[in-house]
mmCIF file of C-alpha atoms in Angstrom:
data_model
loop_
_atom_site.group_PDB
_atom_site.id
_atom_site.type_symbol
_atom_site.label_atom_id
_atom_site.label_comp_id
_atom_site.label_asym_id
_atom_site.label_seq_id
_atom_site.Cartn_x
_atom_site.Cartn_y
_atom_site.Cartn_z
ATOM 1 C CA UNK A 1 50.233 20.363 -12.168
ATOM 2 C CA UNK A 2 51.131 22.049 -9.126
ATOM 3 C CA UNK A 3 52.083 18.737 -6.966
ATOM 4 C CA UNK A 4 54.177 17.971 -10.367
ATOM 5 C CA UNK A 5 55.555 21.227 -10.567
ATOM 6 C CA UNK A 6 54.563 21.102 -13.918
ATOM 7 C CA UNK A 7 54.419 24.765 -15.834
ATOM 8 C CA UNK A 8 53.511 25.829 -19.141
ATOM 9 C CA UNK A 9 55.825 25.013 -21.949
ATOM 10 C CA UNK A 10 57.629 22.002 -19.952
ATOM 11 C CA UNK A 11 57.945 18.844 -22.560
ATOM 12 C CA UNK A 12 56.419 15.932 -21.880
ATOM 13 C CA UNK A 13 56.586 12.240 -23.517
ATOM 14 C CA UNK A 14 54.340 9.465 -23.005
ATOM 15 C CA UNK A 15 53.468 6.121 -23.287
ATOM 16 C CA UNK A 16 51.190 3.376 -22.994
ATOM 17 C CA UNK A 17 50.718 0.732 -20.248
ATOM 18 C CA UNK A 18 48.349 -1.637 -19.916
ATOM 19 C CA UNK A 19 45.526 0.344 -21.594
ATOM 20 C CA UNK A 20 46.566 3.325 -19.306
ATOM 21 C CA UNK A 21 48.406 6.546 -20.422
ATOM 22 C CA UNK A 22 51.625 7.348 -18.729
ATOM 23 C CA UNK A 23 52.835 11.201 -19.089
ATOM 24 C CA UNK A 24 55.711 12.398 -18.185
ATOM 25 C CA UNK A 25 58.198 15.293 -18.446
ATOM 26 C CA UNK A 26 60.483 14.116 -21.305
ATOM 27 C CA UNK A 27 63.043 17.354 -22.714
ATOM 28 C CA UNK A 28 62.809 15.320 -26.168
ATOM 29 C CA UNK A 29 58.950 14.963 -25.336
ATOM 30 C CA UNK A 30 56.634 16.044 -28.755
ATOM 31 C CA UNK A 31 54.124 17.742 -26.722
ATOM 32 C CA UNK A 32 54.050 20.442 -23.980
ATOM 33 C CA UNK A 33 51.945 22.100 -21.220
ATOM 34 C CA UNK A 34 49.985 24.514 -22.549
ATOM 35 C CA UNK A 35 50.058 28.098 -21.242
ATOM 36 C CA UNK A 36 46.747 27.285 -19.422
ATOM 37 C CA UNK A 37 48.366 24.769 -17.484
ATOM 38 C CA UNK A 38 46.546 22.399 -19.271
ATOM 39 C CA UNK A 39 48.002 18.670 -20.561
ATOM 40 C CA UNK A 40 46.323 18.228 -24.298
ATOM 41 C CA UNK A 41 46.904 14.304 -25.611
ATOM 42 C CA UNK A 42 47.783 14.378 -29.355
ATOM 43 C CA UNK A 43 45.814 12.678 -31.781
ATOM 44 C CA UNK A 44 48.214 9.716 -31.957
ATOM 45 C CA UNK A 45 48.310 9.529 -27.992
ATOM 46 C CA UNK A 46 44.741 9.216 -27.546
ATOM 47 C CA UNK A 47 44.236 6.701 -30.561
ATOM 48 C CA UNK A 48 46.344 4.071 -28.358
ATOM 49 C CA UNK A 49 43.677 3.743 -26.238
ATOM 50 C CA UNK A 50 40.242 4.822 -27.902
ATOM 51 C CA UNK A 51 40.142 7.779 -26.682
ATOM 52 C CA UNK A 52 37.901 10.820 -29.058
ATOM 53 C CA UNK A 53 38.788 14.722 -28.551
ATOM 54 C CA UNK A 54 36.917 15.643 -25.658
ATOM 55 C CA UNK A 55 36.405 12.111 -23.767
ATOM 56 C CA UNK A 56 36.890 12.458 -20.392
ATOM 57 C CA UNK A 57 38.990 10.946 -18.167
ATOM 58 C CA UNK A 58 39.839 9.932 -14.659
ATOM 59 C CA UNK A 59 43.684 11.617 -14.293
ATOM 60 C CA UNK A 60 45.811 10.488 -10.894
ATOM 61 C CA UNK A 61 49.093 12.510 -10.342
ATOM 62 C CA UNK A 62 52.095 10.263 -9.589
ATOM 63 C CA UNK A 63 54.368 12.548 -7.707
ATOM 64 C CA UNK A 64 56.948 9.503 -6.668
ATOM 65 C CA UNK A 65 57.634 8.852 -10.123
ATOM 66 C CA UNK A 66 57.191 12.470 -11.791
ATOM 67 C CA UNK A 67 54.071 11.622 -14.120
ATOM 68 C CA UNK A 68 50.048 11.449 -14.544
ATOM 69 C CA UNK A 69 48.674 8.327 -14.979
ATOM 70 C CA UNK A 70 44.958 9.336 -17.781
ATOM 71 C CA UNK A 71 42.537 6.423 -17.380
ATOM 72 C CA UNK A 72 40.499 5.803 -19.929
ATOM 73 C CA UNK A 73 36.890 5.547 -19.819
ATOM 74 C CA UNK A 74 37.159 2.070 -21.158
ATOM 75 C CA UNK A 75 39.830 1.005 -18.855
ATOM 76 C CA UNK A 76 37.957 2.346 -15.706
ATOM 77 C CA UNK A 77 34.983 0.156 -16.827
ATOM 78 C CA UNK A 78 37.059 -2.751 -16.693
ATOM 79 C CA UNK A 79 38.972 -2.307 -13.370
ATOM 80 C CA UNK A 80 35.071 -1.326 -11.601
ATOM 81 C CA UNK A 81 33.892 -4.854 -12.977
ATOM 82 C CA UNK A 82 37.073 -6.732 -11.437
ATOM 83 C CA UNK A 83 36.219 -4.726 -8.369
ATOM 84 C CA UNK A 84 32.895 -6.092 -8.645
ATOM 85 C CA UNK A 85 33.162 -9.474 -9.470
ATOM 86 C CA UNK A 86 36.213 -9.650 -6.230
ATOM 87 C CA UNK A 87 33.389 -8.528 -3.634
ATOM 88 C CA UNK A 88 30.518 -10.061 -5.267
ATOM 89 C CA UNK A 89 31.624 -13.249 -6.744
ATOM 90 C CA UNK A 90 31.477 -12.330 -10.655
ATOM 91 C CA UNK A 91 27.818 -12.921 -10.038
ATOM 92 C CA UNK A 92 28.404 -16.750 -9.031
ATOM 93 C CA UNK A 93 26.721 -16.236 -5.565
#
């Protein structure tokens, strides 16, 4: 939140890419930073990509473009196994 400068009460929208969600600091955004400092997905946010109350996720601050990228458990699955398969051949060697 810091490198964001991201504080409690700031509006936020998001969206989803490519199984990923984007979150970013929106003044007609539905959701806010809570007074903990804390980003909390709504329902309908985390339903885009599977996600349950209290999944965790792998979160990358993006302070070029002014937003946090939340990586799905699902999603980080999938980009380790391309990974994979690149340096080891998708198990054809």
């Amino acid at each position: 939140m810091k490198v964001l400068q991201w504080v409690s009460g700031l509006r936020l929208g998001s969206r989803e890419r490519h199984g990923l969600i984007v979150v970013s600091a929106d003044p007609q955004g539905v959701f806010k930073v809570a007074k903990e400092g804390h980003v909390r997905l709504p329902a309908v946010v985390r339903q885009w990509c599977g996600l349950a109350a209290g999944d965790r996720v792998f979160i990358v601050a993006e302070p070029a473009s002014g937003g946090l990228v939340v990586h799905p458990p699902a999603k980080l699955d999938e980009l380790i196994t391309q990974a994979h398969d690149a340096v080891f051949g998708g198990g054809r060697e």
